[in-house]
PDB file of C-alpha atoms and ligand atoms in Angstrom:
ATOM      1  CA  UNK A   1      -7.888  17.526  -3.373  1.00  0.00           C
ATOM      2  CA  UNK A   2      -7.524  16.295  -6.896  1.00  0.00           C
ATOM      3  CA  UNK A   3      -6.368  18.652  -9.233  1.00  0.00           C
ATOM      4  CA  UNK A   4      -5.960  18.897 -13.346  1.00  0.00           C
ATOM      5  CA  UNK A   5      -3.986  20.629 -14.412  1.00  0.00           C
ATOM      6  CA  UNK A   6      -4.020  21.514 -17.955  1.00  0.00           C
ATOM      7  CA  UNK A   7      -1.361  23.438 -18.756  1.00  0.00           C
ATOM      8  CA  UNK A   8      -1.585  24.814 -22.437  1.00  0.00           C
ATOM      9  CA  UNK A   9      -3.703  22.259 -23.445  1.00  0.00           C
ATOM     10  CA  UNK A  10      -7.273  22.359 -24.898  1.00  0.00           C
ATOM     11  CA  UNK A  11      -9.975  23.497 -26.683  1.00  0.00           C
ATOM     12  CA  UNK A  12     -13.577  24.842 -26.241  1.00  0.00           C
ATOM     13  CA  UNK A  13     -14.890  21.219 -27.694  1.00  0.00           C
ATOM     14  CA  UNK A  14     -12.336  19.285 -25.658  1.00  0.00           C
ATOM     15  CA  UNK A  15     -13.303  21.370 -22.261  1.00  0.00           C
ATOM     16  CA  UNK A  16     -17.110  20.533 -22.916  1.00  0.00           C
ATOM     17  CA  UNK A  17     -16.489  17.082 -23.387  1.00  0.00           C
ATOM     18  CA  UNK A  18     -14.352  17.290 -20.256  1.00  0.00           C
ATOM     19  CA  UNK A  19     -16.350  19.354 -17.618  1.00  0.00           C
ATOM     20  CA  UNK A  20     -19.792  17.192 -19.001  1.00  0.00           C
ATOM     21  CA  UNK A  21     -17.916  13.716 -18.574  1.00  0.00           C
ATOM     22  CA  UNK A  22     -15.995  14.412 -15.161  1.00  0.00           C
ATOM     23  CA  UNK A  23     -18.968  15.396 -13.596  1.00  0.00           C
ATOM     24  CA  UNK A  24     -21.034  12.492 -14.473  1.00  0.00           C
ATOM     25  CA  UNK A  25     -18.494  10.047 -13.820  1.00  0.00           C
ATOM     26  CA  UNK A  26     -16.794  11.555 -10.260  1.00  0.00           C
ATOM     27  CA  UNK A  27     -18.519  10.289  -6.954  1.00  0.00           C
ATOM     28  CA  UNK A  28     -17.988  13.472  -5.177  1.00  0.00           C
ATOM     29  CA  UNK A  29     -16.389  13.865  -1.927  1.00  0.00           C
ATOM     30  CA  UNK A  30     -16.641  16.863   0.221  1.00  0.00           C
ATOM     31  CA  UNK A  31     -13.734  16.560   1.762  1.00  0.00           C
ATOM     32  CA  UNK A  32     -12.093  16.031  -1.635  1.00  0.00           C
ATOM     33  CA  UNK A  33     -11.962  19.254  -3.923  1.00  0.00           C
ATOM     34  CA  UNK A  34     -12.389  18.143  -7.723  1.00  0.00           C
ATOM     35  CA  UNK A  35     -10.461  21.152  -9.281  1.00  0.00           C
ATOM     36  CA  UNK A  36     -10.166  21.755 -13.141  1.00  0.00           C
ATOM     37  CA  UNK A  37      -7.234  24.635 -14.243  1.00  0.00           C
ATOM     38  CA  UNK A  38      -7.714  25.081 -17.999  1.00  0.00           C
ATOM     39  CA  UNK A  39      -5.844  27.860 -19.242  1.00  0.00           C
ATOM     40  CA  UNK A  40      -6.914  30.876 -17.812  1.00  0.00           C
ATOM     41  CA  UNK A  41      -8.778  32.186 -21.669  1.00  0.00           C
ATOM     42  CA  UNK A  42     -11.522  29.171 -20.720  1.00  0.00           C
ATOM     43  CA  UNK A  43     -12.095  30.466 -17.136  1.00  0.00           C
ATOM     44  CA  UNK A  44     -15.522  31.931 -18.330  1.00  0.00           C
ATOM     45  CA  UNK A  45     -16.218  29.389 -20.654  1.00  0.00           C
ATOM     46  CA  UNK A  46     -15.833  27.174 -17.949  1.00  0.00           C
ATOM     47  CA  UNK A  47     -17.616  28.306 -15.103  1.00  0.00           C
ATOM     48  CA  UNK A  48     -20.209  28.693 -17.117  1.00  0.00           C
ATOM     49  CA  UNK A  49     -20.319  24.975 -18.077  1.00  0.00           C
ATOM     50  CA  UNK A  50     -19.828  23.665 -14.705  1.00  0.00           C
ATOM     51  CA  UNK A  51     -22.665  26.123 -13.397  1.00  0.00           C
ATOM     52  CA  UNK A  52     -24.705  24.696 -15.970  1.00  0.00           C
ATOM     53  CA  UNK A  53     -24.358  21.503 -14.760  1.00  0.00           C
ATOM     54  CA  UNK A  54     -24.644  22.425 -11.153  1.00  0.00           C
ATOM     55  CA  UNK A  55     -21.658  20.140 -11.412  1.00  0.00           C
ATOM     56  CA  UNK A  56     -18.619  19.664  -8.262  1.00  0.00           C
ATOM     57  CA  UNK A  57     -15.899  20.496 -10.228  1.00  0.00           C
ATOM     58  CA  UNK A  58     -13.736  23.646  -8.780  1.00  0.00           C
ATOM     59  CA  UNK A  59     -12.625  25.996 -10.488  1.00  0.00           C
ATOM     60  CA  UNK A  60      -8.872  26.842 -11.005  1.00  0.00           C
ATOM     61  CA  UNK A  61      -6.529  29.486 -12.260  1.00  0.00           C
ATOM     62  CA  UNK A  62      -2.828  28.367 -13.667  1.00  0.00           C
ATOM     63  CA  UNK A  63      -1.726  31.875 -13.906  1.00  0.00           C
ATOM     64  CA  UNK A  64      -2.017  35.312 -11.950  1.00  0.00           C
ATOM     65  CA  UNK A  65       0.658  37.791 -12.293  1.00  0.00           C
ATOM     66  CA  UNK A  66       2.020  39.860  -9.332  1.00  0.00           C
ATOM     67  CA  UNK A  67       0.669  43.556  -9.985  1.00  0.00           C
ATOM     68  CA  UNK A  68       1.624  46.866  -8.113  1.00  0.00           C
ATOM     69  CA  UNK A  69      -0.739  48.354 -10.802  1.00  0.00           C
ATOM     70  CA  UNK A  70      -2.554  48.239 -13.644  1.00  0.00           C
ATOM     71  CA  UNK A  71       0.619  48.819 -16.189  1.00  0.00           C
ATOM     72  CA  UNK A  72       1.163  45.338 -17.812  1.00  0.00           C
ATOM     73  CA  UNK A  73       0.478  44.473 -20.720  1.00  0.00           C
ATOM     74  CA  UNK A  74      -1.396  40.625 -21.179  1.00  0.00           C
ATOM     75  CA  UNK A  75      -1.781  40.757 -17.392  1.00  0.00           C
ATOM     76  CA  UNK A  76      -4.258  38.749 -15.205  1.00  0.00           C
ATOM     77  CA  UNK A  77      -4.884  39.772 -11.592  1.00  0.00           C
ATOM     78  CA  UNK A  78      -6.215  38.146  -8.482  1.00  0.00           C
ATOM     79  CA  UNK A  79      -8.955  40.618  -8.496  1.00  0.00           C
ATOM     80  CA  UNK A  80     -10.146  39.647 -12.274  1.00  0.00           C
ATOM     81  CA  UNK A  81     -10.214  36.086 -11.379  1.00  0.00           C
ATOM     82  CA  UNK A  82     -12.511  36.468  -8.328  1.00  0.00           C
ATOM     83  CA  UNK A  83     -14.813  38.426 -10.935  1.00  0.00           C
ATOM     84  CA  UNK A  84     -14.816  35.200 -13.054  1.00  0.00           C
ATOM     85  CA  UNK A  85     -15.684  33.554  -9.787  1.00  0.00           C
ATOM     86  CA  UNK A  86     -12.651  31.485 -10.060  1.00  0.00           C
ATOM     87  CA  UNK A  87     -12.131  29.527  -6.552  1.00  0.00           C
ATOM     88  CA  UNK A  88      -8.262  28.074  -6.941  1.00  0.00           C
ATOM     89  CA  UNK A  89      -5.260  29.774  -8.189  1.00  0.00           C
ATOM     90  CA  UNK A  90      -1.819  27.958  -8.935  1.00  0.00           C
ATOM     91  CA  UNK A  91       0.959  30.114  -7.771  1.00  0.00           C
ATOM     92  CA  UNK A  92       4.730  29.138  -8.259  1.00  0.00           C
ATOM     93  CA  UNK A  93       4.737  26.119 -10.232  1.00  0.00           C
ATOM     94  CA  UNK A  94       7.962  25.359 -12.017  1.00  0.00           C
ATOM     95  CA  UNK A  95       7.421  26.050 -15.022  1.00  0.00           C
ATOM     96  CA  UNK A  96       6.182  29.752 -14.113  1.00  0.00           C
ATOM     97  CA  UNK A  97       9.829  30.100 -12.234  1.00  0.00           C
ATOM     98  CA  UNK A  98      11.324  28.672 -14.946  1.00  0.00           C
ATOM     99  CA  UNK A  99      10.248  29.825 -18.628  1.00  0.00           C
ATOM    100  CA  UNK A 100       8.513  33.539 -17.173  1.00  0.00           C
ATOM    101  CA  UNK A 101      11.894  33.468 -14.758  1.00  0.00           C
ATOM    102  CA  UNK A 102       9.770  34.096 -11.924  1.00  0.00           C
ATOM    103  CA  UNK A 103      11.280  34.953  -8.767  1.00  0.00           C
ATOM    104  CA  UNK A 104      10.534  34.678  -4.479  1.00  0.00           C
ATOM    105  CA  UNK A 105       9.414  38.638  -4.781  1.00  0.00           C
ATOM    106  CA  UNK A 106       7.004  38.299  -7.445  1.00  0.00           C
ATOM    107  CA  UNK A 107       5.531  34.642  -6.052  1.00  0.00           C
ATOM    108  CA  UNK A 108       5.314  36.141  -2.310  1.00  0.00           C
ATOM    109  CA  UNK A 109       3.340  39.235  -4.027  1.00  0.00           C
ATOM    110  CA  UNK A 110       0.893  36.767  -6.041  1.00  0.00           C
ATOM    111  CA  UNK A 111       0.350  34.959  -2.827  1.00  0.00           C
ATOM    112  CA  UNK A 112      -0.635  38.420  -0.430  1.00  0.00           C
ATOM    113  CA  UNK A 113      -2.678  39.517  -3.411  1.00  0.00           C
ATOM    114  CA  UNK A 114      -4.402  36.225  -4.128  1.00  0.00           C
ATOM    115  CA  UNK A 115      -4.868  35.991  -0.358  1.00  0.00           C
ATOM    116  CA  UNK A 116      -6.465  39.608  -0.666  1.00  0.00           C
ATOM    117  CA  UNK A 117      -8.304  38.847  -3.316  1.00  0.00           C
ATOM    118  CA  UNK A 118     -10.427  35.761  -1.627  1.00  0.00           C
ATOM    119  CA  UNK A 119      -8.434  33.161  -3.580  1.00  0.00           C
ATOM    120  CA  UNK A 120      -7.643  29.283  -2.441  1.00  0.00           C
ATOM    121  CA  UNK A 121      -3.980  29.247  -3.482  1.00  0.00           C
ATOM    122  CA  UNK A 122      -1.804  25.913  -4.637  1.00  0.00           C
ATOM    123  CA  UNK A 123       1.434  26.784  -3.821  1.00  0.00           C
ATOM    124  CA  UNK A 124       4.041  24.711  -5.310  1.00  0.00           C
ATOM    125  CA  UNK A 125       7.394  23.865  -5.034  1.00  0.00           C
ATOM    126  CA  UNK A 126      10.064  21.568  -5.897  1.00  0.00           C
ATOM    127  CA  UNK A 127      13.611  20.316  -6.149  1.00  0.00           C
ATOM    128  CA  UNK A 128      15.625  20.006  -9.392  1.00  0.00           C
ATOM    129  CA  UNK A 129      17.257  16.937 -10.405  1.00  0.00           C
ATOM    130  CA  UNK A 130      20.711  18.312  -9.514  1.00  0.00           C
ATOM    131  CA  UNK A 131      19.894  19.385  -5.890  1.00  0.00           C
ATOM    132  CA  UNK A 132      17.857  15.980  -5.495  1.00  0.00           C
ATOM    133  CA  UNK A 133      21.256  14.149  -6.168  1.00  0.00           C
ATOM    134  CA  UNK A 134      23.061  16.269  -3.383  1.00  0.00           C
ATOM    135  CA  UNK A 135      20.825  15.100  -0.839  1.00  0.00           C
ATOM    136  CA  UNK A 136      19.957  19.247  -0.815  1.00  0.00           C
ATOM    137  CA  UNK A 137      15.837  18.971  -1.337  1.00  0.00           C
ATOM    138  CA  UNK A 138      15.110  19.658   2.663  1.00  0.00           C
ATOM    139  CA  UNK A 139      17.382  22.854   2.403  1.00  0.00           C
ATOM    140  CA  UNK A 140      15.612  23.743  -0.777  1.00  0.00           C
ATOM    141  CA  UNK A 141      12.227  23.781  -0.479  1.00  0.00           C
ATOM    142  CA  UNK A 142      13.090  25.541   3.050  1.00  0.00           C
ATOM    143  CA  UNK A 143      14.069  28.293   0.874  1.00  0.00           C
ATOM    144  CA  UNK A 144      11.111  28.059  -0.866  1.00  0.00           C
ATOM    145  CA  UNK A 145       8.629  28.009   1.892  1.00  0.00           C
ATOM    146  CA  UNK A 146       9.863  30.581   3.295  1.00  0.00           C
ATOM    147  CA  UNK A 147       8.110  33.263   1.512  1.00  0.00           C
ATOM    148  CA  UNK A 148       4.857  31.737   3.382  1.00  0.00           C
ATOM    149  CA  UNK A 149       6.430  33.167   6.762  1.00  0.00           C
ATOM    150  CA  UNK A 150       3.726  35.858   8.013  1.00  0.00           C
ATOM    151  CA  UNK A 151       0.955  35.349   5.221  1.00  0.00           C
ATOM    152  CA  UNK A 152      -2.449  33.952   6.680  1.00  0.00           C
ATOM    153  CA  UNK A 153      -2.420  30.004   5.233  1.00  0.00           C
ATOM    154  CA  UNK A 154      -6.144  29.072   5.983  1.00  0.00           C
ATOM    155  CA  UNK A 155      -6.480  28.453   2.034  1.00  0.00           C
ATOM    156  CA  UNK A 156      -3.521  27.552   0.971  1.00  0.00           C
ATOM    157  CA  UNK A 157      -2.673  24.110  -0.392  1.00  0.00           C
ATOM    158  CA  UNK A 158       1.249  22.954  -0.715  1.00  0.00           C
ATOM    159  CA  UNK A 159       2.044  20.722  -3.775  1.00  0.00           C
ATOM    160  CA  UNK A 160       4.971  19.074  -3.737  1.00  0.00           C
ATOM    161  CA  UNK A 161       5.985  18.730  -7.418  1.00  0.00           C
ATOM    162  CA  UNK A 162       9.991  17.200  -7.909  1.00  0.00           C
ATOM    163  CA  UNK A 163      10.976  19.239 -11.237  1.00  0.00           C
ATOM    164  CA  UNK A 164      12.756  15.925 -12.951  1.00  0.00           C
ATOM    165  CA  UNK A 165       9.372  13.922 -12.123  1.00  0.00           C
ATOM    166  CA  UNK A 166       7.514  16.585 -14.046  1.00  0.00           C
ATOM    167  CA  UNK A 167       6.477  15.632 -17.112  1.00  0.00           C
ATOM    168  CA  UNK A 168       8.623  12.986 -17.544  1.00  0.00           C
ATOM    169  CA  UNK A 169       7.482   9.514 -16.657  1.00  0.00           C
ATOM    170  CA  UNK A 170       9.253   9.702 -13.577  1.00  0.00           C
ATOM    171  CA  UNK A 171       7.468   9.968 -10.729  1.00  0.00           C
ATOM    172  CA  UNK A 172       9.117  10.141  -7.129  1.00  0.00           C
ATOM    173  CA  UNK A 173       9.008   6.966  -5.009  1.00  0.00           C
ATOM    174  CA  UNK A 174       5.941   6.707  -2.406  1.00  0.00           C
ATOM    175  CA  UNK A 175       8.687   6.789   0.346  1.00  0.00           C
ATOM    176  CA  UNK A 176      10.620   9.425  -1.100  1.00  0.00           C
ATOM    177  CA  UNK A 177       7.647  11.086  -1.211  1.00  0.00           C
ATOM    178  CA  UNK A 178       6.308  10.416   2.407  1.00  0.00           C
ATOM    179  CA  UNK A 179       9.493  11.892   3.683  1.00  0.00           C
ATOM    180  CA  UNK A 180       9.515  15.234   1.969  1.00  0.00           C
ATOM    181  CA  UNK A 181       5.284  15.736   2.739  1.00  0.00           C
ATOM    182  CA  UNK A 182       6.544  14.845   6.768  1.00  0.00           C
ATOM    183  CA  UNK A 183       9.230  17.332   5.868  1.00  0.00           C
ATOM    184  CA  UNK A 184       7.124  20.115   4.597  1.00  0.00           C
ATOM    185  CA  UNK A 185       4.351  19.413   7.382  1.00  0.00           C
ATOM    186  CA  UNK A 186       7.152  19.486   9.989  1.00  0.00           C
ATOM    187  CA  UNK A 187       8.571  22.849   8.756  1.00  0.00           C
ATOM    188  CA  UNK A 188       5.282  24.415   8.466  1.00  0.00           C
ATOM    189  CA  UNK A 189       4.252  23.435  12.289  1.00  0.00           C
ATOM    190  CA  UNK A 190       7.954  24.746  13.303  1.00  0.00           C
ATOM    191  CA  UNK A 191       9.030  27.835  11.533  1.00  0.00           C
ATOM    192  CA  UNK A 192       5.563  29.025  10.303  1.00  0.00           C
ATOM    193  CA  UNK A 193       3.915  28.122  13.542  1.00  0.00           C
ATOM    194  CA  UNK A 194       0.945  26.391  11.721  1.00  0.00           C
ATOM    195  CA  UNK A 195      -1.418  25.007  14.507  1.00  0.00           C
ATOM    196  CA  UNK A 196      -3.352  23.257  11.731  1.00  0.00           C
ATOM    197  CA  UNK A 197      -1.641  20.489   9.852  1.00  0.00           C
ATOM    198  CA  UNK A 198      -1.418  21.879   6.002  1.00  0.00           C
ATOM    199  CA  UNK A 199      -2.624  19.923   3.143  1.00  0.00           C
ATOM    200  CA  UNK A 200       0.095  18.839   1.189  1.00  0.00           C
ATOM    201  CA  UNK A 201      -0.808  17.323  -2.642  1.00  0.00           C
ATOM    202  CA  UNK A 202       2.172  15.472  -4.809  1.00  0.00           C
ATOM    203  CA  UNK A 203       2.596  16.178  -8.540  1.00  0.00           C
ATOM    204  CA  UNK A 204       5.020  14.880 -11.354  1.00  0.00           C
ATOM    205  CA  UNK A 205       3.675  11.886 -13.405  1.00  0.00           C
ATOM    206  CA  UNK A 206       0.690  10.556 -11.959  1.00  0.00           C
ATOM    207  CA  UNK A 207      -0.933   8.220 -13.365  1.00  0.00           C
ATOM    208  CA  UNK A 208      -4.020   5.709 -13.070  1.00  0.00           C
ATOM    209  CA  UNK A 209      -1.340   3.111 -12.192  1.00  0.00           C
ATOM    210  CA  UNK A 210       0.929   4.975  -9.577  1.00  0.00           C
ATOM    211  CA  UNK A 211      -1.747   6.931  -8.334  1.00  0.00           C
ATOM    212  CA  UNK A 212      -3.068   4.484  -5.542  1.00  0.00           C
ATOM    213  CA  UNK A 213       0.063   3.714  -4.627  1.00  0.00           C
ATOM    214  CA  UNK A 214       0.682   7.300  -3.828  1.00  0.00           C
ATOM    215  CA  UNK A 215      -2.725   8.556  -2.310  1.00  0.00           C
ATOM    216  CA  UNK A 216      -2.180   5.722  -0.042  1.00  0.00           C
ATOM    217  CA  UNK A 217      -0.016   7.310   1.974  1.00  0.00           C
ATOM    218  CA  UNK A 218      -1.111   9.201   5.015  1.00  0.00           C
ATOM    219  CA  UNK A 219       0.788  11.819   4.489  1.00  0.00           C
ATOM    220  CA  UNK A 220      -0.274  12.557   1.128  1.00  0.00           C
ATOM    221  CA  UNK A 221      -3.303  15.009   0.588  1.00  0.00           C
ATOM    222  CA  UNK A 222      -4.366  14.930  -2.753  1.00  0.00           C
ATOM    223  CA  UNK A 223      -2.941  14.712  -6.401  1.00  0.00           C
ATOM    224  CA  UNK A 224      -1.885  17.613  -8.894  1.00  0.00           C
ATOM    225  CA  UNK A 225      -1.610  15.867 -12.114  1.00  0.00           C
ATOM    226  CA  UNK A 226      -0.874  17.342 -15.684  1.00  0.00           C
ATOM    227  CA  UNK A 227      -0.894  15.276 -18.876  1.00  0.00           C
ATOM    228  CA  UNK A 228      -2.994  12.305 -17.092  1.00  0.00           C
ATOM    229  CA  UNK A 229      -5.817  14.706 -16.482  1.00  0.00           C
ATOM    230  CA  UNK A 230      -6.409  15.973 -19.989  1.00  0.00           C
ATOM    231  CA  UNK A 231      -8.891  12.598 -20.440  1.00  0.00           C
ATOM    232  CA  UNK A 232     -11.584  12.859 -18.962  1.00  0.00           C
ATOM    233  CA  UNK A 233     -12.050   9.075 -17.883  1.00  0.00           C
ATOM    234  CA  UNK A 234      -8.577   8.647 -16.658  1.00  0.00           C
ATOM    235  CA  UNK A 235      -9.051  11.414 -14.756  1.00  0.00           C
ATOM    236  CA  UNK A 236     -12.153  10.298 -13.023  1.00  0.00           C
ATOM    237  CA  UNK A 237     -11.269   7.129 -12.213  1.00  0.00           C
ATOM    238  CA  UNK A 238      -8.238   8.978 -10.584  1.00  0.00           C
ATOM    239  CA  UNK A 239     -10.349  10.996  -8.451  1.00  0.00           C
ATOM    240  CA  UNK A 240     -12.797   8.079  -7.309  1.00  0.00           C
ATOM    241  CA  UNK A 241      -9.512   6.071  -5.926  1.00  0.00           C
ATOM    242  CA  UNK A 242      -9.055   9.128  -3.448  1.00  0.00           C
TER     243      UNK A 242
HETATM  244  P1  13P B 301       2.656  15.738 -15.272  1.00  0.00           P
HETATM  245  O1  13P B 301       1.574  15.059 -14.494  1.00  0.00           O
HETATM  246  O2  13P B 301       2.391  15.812 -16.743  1.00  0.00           O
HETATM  247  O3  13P B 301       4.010  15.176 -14.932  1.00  0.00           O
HETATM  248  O4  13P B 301       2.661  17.282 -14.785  1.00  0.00           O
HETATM  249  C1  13P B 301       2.738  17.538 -13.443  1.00  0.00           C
HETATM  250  C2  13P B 301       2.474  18.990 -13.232  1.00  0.00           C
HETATM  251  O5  13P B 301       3.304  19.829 -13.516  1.00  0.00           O
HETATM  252  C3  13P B 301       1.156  19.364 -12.718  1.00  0.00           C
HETATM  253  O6  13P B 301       1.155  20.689 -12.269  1.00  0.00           O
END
């Protein structure tokens, strides 16, 4: 799986020039989901664009709230994005937990109701900088995963995304990398009792030039990649490598 993710970027011109260019330029794969997460205003605007185009790209949220009800105000719920036909959500990123202070009760409640709600989910997670320099990124995205313990996974997607490689140039290193996708696949067979191996996708400054590098590990499943994905060439030419 390839994913962009566009965080609050774009326009309606910019997202027409997008959708029509990635779908002429991608040699699909069907065992590699293209998926495009504009922000969740151009959901409509883009499904109807890539319908138009009969075109591969997938569809994905980068925001669902967790809802007990209908009493919040500038909410979006699971069950409104499977009316817009979306297929992917993003649930957890960083900088959801960070700036909307989201916390392991309202992410596990996004996840059951995505679930619910027919969703494919990206769940991610990911160390800070400080608990990377303690050696403490096993014990931490432990804590992290754990909210997966008794959900059904059969559409759920792991990205890995470091916080300090987010965003900043820095992407991890492809064996740093390989060790915490073994370590995520390892903890998902043990303590979640997975019988399938899950997908696990890396994010945090891909690029055209790192982005071989790191799809050629075995252990990586796919890409999640933010400001690299906003042109639409770069972007392709990402998603034909994989
Ligand atoms: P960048 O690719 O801009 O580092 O963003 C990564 C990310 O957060 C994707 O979800």
């Amino acid at each position: 799986m390839i994913v962009a993710n566009w965080k609050m970027n774009g326009s309606k011109a910019s997202i027409h020039d997008w959708i029509n260019t990635v779908s002429k330029c991608i040699k699909p794969n069907p065992k590699v989901p293209c998926v495009f997460c504009p922000p969740s205003l151009y959901i409509d605007f883009s499904r109807k664009l890539i319908d138009d185009l009969s075109s591969e790209i997938k569809l994905g949220s980068q925001l669902v709230n967790a809802e007990d009800g209908t009493a919040l105000t500038g909410g979006l719920n699971s069950l409104m994005l499977s009316d817009f036909s979306t297929d992917y959500v993003l649930i957890g990123h960083s900088e959801q937990r960070t700036f909307f202070n989201e916390q392991a009760n309202q992410t596990s409640n996004k996840m059951q109701n995505s679930i619910d709600a027919g969703l494919s989910i990206i769940f991610c997670i990911g160390e800070p900088l400080d608990v990377q320099k303690q050696n403490g990124t096993n014990n931490f995205l432990a804590t992290q995963l754990e909210i997966l313990k008794g959900l059904n996974l059969d559409n759920v997607t792991i990205a890995y995304e470091p916080v300090w490689a987010i965003g900043t140039g820095l992407n991890a290193e492809r064996r740093y990398i390989e060790e915490v996708h073994q370590f995520i696949k390892d903890y998902c067979a043990t303590d979640l009792n997975l019988k399938e191996n899950i997908s696990v996708v890396y994010g945090g400054s891909v690029k055209l030039d790192n982005a071989e590098e790191i799809l050629s590990s075995s252990h990586v499943d796919g890409l999640l990649i933010g400001g690299a994905s906003l042109n639409p060439d770069n972007f392709s030419n990402i998603y034909n490598l994989s």
